[in-house]
Coordinates of C-alpha atoms and ligand atoms in Angstrom, one line a residue:
X83 CA 16.7 20.8 -8.5
X84 CA 20.1 22.2 -9.5
X85 CA 21.3 18.7 -9.8
X86 CA 18.7 17.9 -12.5
X87 CA 19.7 21.0 -14.4
X88 CA 23.4 20.0 -14.4
X89 CA 22.8 16.5 -15.6
X90 CA 20.4 17.7 -18.3
X91 CA 23.0 20.1 -19.6
X92 CA 25.6 17.3 -19.5
X93 CA 23.2 15.0 -21.4
X94 CA 22.6 17.6 -24.0
X95 CA 26.3 18.3 -24.4
X96 CA 27.0 14.6 -24.8
X97 CA 24.2 14.2 -27.3
X98 CA 25.3 17.1 -29.5
X99 CA 28.9 15.8 -29.3
X100 CA 27.8 12.4 -30.4
X101 CA 25.8 13.8 -33.2
X102 CA 28.7 16.0 -34.4
X103 CA 31.1 13.0 -34.3
X104 CA 28.5 10.9 -36.1
X105 CA 28.2 8.4 -33.2
X106 CA 24.5 9.1 -32.4
X107 CA 22.8 5.9 -31.3
X108 CA 20.4 4.3 -33.8
X109 CA 17.6 4.8 -31.2
X110 CA 17.8 8.5 -31.7
X111 CA 16.8 8.2 -35.3
X112 CA 13.0 7.8 -35.5
X113 CA 13.1 5.8 -38.8
X114 CA 15.2 3.1 -37.1
X115 CA 12.5 2.4 -34.5
X116 CA 10.3 -0.7 -34.6
X117 CA 6.5 -0.2 -34.8
X118 CA 5.9 0.1 -31.0
X119 CA 8.6 2.8 -30.7
X120 CA 6.0 5.4 -29.9
X121 CA 6.0 4.0 -26.4
X122 CA 9.7 3.1 -26.2
X123 CA 12.0 5.1 -23.9
X124 CA 14.2 6.4 -26.7
X125 CA 14.6 10.1 -25.8
X126 CA 17.2 12.7 -26.6
X127 CA 17.0 14.1 -23.1
X128 CA 16.9 12.0 -19.9
X129 CA 13.8 12.7 -17.8
X130 CA 14.1 14.1 -14.4
X131 CA 12.3 11.9 -11.9
X132 CA 11.9 12.3 -8.2
X133 CA 11.6 9.1 -6.3
X134 CA 9.6 9.6 -3.1
X135 CA 10.2 6.9 -0.5
X136 CA 7.4 5.9 1.9
X137 CA 8.6 2.5 3.1
X138 CA 7.1 -0.9 2.5
X139 CA 8.7 -4.2 1.6
X140 CA 10.6 -2.5 -1.3
X141 CA 12.5 -0.8 1.6
X142 CA 12.5 -4.1 3.6
X143 CA 15.2 -6.4 4.8
X144 CA 15.1 -10.0 6.0
X145 CA 17.4 -11.9 8.3
X146 CA 18.4 -14.3 5.5
X147 CA 18.1 -14.7 1.8
X148 CA 15.5 -17.3 2.2
X149 CA 13.2 -14.9 4.1
X150 CA 10.9 -14.1 1.2
X151 CA 7.8 -13.4 3.3
X152 CA 9.1 -12.9 6.8
X153 CA 11.2 -9.8 7.2
X154 CA 11.1 -6.2 8.5
X155 CA 9.6 -3.7 6.1
X156 CA 10.4 0.0 5.8
X157 CA 14.0 0.0 7.0
X158 CA 16.1 0.8 3.9
X159 CA 16.4 4.6 3.0
X160 CA 15.2 5.5 -0.5
X161 CA 18.6 6.8 -1.5
X162 CA 20.1 3.4 -0.7
X163 CA 17.4 1.6 -2.7
X164 CA 18.1 3.9 -5.7
X165 CA 21.9 3.3 -5.4
X166 CA 21.2 -0.5 -5.4
X167 CA 19.8 -0.2 -9.0
X168 CA 22.6 1.6 -10.9
X169 CA 20.8 0.8 -14.2
X170 CA 18.3 3.5 -13.3
X171 CA 20.9 6.3 -13.9
X172 CA 21.1 5.2 -17.6
X173 CA 17.5 6.0 -18.2
X174 CA 16.7 9.0 -16.0
X175 CA 18.2 11.6 -13.7
X176 CA 16.7 10.6 -10.4
X177 CA 16.6 12.3 -7.0
X178 CA 15.4 10.5 -3.8
X179 CA 13.2 12.1 -1.2
X180 CA 12.2 10.2 2.0
X181 CA 8.7 11.3 3.1
X182 CA 7.9 8.4 5.4
X183 CA 9.4 5.1 6.4
X184 CA 6.3 3.1 7.2
X185 CA 4.5 -0.1 6.3
X186 CA 1.6 1.0 4.0
X187 CA -0.9 -0.6 6.4
X188 CA 0.0 2.5 8.6
X189 CA -1.2 5.0 6.0
X190 CA -4.0 7.2 7.3
X191 CA -5.8 10.2 5.9
X192 CA -3.1 12.6 7.3
X193 CA -0.3 10.7 5.7
X194 CA -2.2 10.3 2.4
X195 CA -2.8 14.0 2.2
X196 CA 0.8 14.9 3.1
X197 CA 2.1 12.6 0.4
X198 CA -0.4 13.8 -2.3
X199 CA 0.4 17.5 -1.5
X200 CA 4.1 16.9 -1.8
X201 CA 3.6 15.1 -5.1
X202 CA 1.5 18.0 -6.4
X203 CA 4.2 20.5 -5.3
X204 CA 6.9 18.6 -7.2
X205 CA 4.8 18.2 -10.3
X206 CA 4.5 22.0 -10.5
X207 CA 8.3 22.3 -10.9
X208 CA 9.2 22.7 -14.5
X209 CA 12.4 20.6 -14.1
X210 CA 10.4 17.6 -12.8
X211 CA 9.2 15.3 -15.5
X212 CA 7.6 12.6 -13.4
X213 CA 7.3 11.1 -10.0
X214 CA 7.9 7.5 -8.7
X215 CA 6.6 6.6 -5.2
X216 CA 8.0 3.6 -3.5
X217 CA 5.2 2.3 -1.3
X218 CA 4.1 -0.8 0.6
X219 CA 2.0 -3.1 -1.4
X220 CA -0.8 -3.5 1.1
X221 CA -2.5 -0.2 0.5
X222 CA -0.7 1.0 -2.6
X223 CA -4.1 0.7 -4.5
X224 CA -5.7 3.2 -2.2
X225 CA -2.9 5.7 -2.5
X226 CA -2.9 5.2 -6.3
X227 CA -6.6 5.8 -6.6
X228 CA -6.5 8.9 -4.4
X229 CA -3.6 10.4 -6.5
X230 CA -5.4 9.4 -9.7
X231 CA -8.4 11.4 -8.6
X232 CA -6.8 14.5 -7.0
X233 CA -3.6 15.4 -8.8
X234 CA -3.8 18.3 -11.3
X235 CA -1.1 17.4 -13.7
X236 CA -0.7 15.2 -16.8
X237 CA 2.9 14.3 -15.9
X238 CA 3.4 10.6 -15.1
X239 CA 3.1 9.5 -11.5
X240 CA 3.9 5.9 -10.8
X241 CA 3.5 3.9 -7.6
X242 CA 5.8 0.9 -7.1
X243 CA 6.4 -1.6 -4.4
X244 CA 7.7 -5.2 -4.1
X245 CA 6.5 -8.4 -2.6
X246 CA 10.0 -9.5 -1.4
X247 CA 12.6 -7.5 0.4
X248 CA 15.8 -6.6 -1.4
X249 CA 17.7 -9.2 0.8
X250 CA 15.6 -12.2 -0.5
X251 CA 16.3 -14.7 -3.2
X252 CA 14.2 -13.7 -6.2
X253 CA 13.8 -10.1 -4.9
X254 CA 11.4 -8.2 -7.2
X255 CA 12.0 -4.6 -6.0
X256 CA 15.0 -3.7 -8.2
X257 CA 13.3 -4.6 -11.5
X258 CA 10.0 -3.1 -10.3
X259 CA 11.8 0.2 -9.5
X260 CA 13.7 0.2 -12.7
X261 CA 10.5 -0.4 -14.6
X262 CA 8.7 2.3 -12.7
X263 CA 11.4 4.9 -13.6
X264 CA 11.2 3.8 -17.2
X265 CA 7.4 4.3 -17.3
X266 CA 7.6 7.6 -15.4
X267 CA 10.3 8.8 -17.9
X268 CA 8.3 7.9 -21.0
X269 CA 6.3 10.7 -22.6
X270 CA 3.7 8.0 -23.6
X271 CA 2.8 7.7 -19.9
X272 CA 1.6 11.3 -19.8
X273 CA -2.1 11.9 -19.3
X274 CA -2.8 8.4 -18.2
X275 CA -3.4 9.2 -14.5
X276 CA -1.6 7.5 -11.7
X277 CA -0.1 4.2 -12.7
X278 CA 1.1 1.2 -10.7
X279 CA 4.0 -0.7 -12.0
X280 CA 4.9 -4.1 -10.6
X281 CA 5.7 -7.5 -11.9
X282 CA 6.3 -6.3 -15.5
X283 CA 2.8 -4.8 -15.7
X284 CA 1.4 -1.3 -15.8
X285 CA -2.0 -0.8 -14.1
X286 CA -4.3 2.1 -13.8
X287 CA -4.5 3.4 -10.2
X288 CA -8.3 3.2 -10.5
X289 CA -8.5 -0.5 -10.9
X290 CA -5.3 -2.1 -9.5
X291 CA -5.7 -4.3 -6.5
X292 CA -3.6 -6.7 -4.5
X293 CA -4.9 -10.2 -4.8
X294 CA -2.5 -12.5 -3.0
X295 CA -0.6 -12.2 0.3
X296 CA 2.9 -13.4 -0.8
X297 CA 3.2 -14.0 -4.6
X298 CA 5.0 -11.6 -6.8
X299 CA 2.1 -12.0 -9.3
X300 CA -0.4 -10.4 -6.9
X301 CA -1.5 -7.2 -8.6
X302 CA -4.5 -7.4 -10.9
X303 CA -7.0 -5.1 -12.5
X304 CA -10.4 -6.7 -13.3
X305 CA -10.2 -5.5 -16.9
X306 CA -6.5 -6.3 -17.3
X307 CA -3.4 -4.1 -17.1
X308 CA -2.9 -1.1 -19.3
X309 CA 0.4 -2.5 -20.6
X310 CA 3.7 -4.2 -19.9
X311 CA 7.3 -3.2 -19.4
X312 CA 9.5 -5.6 -21.3
X313 CA 13.3 -5.3 -21.8
X314 CA 13.3 -1.7 -21.0
X315 CA 10.3 -0.9 -23.3
X316 CA 7.1 0.7 -22.0
X317 CA 4.2 -0.9 -24.0
X318 CA 0.7 0.4 -23.6
X319 CA -2.3 -1.5 -25.0
X320 CA -5.3 0.2 -23.3
X321 CA -6.3 3.5 -21.9
X322 CA -8.1 4.3 -18.6
X323 CA -11.8 4.8 -19.4
X324 CA -12.8 6.8 -16.3
X325 CA -11.9 10.4 -15.6
X326 CA -8.7 11.1 -13.7
X327 CA -6.2 13.8 -12.7
X328 CA -7.0 16.9 -14.9
X329 CA -10.5 15.7 -15.7
X330 CA -11.8 15.2 -12.1
X331 CA -13.6 17.6 -9.7
X332 CA -11.0 17.4 -7.0
X333 CA -7.8 19.3 -6.5
X334 CA -5.4 18.1 -3.8
X335 CA -4.2 21.7 -3.2
X336 CA -7.7 22.5 -2.0
X337 CA -8.2 19.5 0.3
X338 CA -6.9 19.8 3.8
X339 CA -9.1 17.2 5.6
X340 CA -11.0 14.1 4.6
X341 CA -14.2 13.1 6.3
X342 CA -14.3 9.8 8.2
X343 CA -15.7 6.9 6.1
X344 CA -15.9 3.4 7.7
X345 CA -15.9 0.0 6.0
X346 CA -18.1 -2.6 7.6
X347 CA -17.5 -6.2 6.4
X348 CA -20.4 -8.6 5.9
X349 CA -20.3 -12.3 6.9
X350 CA -22.6 -14.9 8.2
X351 CA -23.8 -14.0 11.7
X352 CA -22.3 -10.5 11.3
X353 CA -22.7 -8.2 14.3
X354 CA -24.8 -5.0 13.8
X355 CA -22.7 -3.4 16.6
X356 CA -20.0 -2.7 13.9
X357 CA -22.5 -0.4 12.2
X358 CA -23.5 1.3 15.4
X359 CA -19.8 1.8 16.4
X360 CA -19.1 3.4 13.0
X361 CA -22.0 5.8 13.5
X362 CA -20.9 6.6 17.1
X363 CA -17.3 7.3 16.1
X364 CA -18.5 10.0 13.7
X365 CA -18.3 8.3 10.3
X366 CA -20.1 10.3 7.6
X367 CA -20.6 7.2 5.5
X368 CA -20.4 3.4 5.8
X369 CA -19.1 1.3 2.9
X370 CA -20.9 -1.9 3.5
X371 CA -18.7 -4.7 2.0
X372 CA -21.7 -6.9 1.4
X373 CA -21.9 -10.4 0.2
X374 CA -22.4 -11.2 -3.5
X375 CA -24.1 -8.5 -5.5
X376 CA -24.3 -6.2 -2.4
X377 CA -26.9 -8.3 -0.6
X378 CA -27.6 -7.4 3.0
X379 CA -28.7 -9.9 5.7
X380 CA -32.2 -9.4 7.1
X381 CA -30.9 -8.7 10.5
X382 CA -28.5 -6.0 9.1
X383 CA -31.1 -4.0 7.2
X384 CA -32.6 -2.2 10.1
X385 CA -29.2 -1.1 11.7
X386 CA -28.1 0.3 8.3
X387 CA -31.5 2.1 7.9
X388 CA -31.1 3.5 11.4
X389 CA -27.6 4.7 10.5
X390 CA -29.0 6.5 7.4
X391 CA -31.7 8.1 9.5
X392 CA -28.9 9.6 11.6
X393 CA -27.4 11.2 8.5
X394 CA -24.8 8.5 7.7
X395 CA -24.6 7.5 4.1
X396 CA -24.8 3.8 3.3
X397 CA -22.8 2.6 0.2
X398 CA -23.4 -1.0 -0.8
X399 CA -20.2 -2.6 -2.1
X400 CA -19.3 -6.3 -2.6
X401 CA -16.7 -8.4 -0.8
X402 CA -16.4 -10.6 -3.9
X403 CA -13.5 -8.6 -5.3
X404 CA -15.0 -7.7 -8.6
X405 CA -18.2 -7.0 -10.5
X406 CA -21.0 -4.4 -10.5
X407 CA -23.3 -3.9 -7.5
X408 CA -26.7 -3.3 -9.2
X409 CA -28.8 -0.4 -7.8
X410 CA -32.3 -1.3 -6.5
X411 CA -31.7 -5.1 -7.1
X412 CA -30.7 -6.8 -3.9
X413 CA -32.0 -3.9 -1.8
X414 CA -34.4 -1.0 -2.6
X415 CA -31.7 1.8 -2.6
X416 CA -34.1 4.5 -3.8
X417 CA -36.4 3.8 -0.9
X418 CA -33.7 3.6 1.7
X419 CA -31.7 6.5 0.2
X420 CA -28.6 4.3 -0.1
X421 CA -25.9 4.3 -2.7
X422 CA -24.2 1.5 -4.7
X423 CA -20.5 1.5 -5.6
X424 CA -20.8 0.4 -9.3
X425 CA -17.7 -1.9 -9.5
X426 CA -15.4 -0.3 -7.0
X427 CA -13.9 -2.4 -4.2
X428 CA -14.8 -1.4 -0.6
X429 CA -11.3 0.0 0.2
X430 CA -11.3 2.1 -2.9
X431 CA -15.0 3.1 -2.5
X432 CA -13.9 4.6 0.9
X433 CA -11.4 6.9 -0.9
X434 CA -14.0 8.0 -3.5
X435 CA -16.7 8.5 -0.9
X436 CA -14.4 10.6 1.3
X437 CA -13.5 12.8 -1.7
X438 CA -17.1 13.1 -2.8
X439 CA -18.2 14.1 0.7
X440 CA -15.8 17.1 0.6
X441 CA -18.1 18.6 -2.0
X442 CA -21.7 17.3 -1.4
X443 CA -23.9 15.5 1.0
X444 CA -26.6 14.9 -1.6
X445 CA -27.3 11.2 -2.2
X446 CA -28.1 11.6 -5.9
X447 CA -24.9 13.6 -6.5
X448 CA -22.9 11.0 -4.5
X449 CA -24.4 8.2 -6.5
X450 CA -23.4 10.0 -9.7
X451 CA -19.8 10.2 -8.5
X452 CA -19.6 6.4 -8.2
X453 CA -21.0 6.0 -11.7
X454 CA -18.6 8.6 -13.1
X455 CA -15.3 7.6 -11.5
Ligands
LIG616 N1 3.1 -4.7 4.8 C1 3.9 -4.2 3.7 C2 3.4 -2.8 3.3 O1 2.4 -2.7 2.7 C3 3.8 -5.2 2.6 C4 4.5 -4.8 1.3 O2 5.0 -3.7 1.1 O3 4.5 -5.6 0.4 O4 4.1 -1.9 3.6

């Protein structure tokens, strides 16, 4: 981190020189700021941001500029990505660190833990002000939710990706990365949990989800984004309502393994063998991505009850993509000793359930976790 220290000293020297010579930028004078300035990136000292590269399309390359959706992901090193956006150096002192070079569909528990532990380590360093993680968009929402629940710091952590490789016409990675660094550098982003910045929007790691296979406007939160990034300004309009980071019961430094949690998807003529396979493979819980408001086909009730009888927790979720699964409505959860996800998507419910199971096996306590987070 010597590099950060040097740049900071240089920035301070330049700042004091400009103040002495009377050439301080108007943006340094609080009175000259417009109303939204509390969230604008006007700082006397540039923030020190570590950009951790994990791969994904933001590190992808296509054969031609017209390959916007067919390309190889996870090939460009993070330092090269950073160098391709020179504007970043005007807003922060950045340092790249390559932890993986993978498509995010290849994330597993081991990789997730390794990433989260490294982020935690970096956040403890006094000369690190924030972290940006370049990540594939496919599972960015799972990583964001996991970090949101397990990091013990109020420093900004921002996940970012892109839908098009840097080689494509209309590539979105450069601006997304620039915006992510802006958000991570801004003191207004402190204490808001893990954020996802893509397509001019700032989302909470709890809610963000990918909703389209190829469009740049793919990330959505059912309750809307927390804010926007516009013309270099970080603008927040909402706050995350559910506990995160410092307020949660998990600490990544104390988690070395996650229990196996399976997701079983519901469809007409679904095969109960999927439930049985999950039980056999050692899953401690099954997130049942049920139809509608967590409804379970008559031929699937017994296999799920049998799984619960073997000690495997059953969590009713919905495959619809949003909305609350109501307890004891479509199924008698109290009677079956099942759990409902509240509004959490199946893939995110898996993350929460795995974390919850590191602390308790009690159904009531597990249900509370879903209502709380
Ligand atoms: N499959 C890629 C990934 O998640 C897609 C992307 O990054 O947009 O790594």
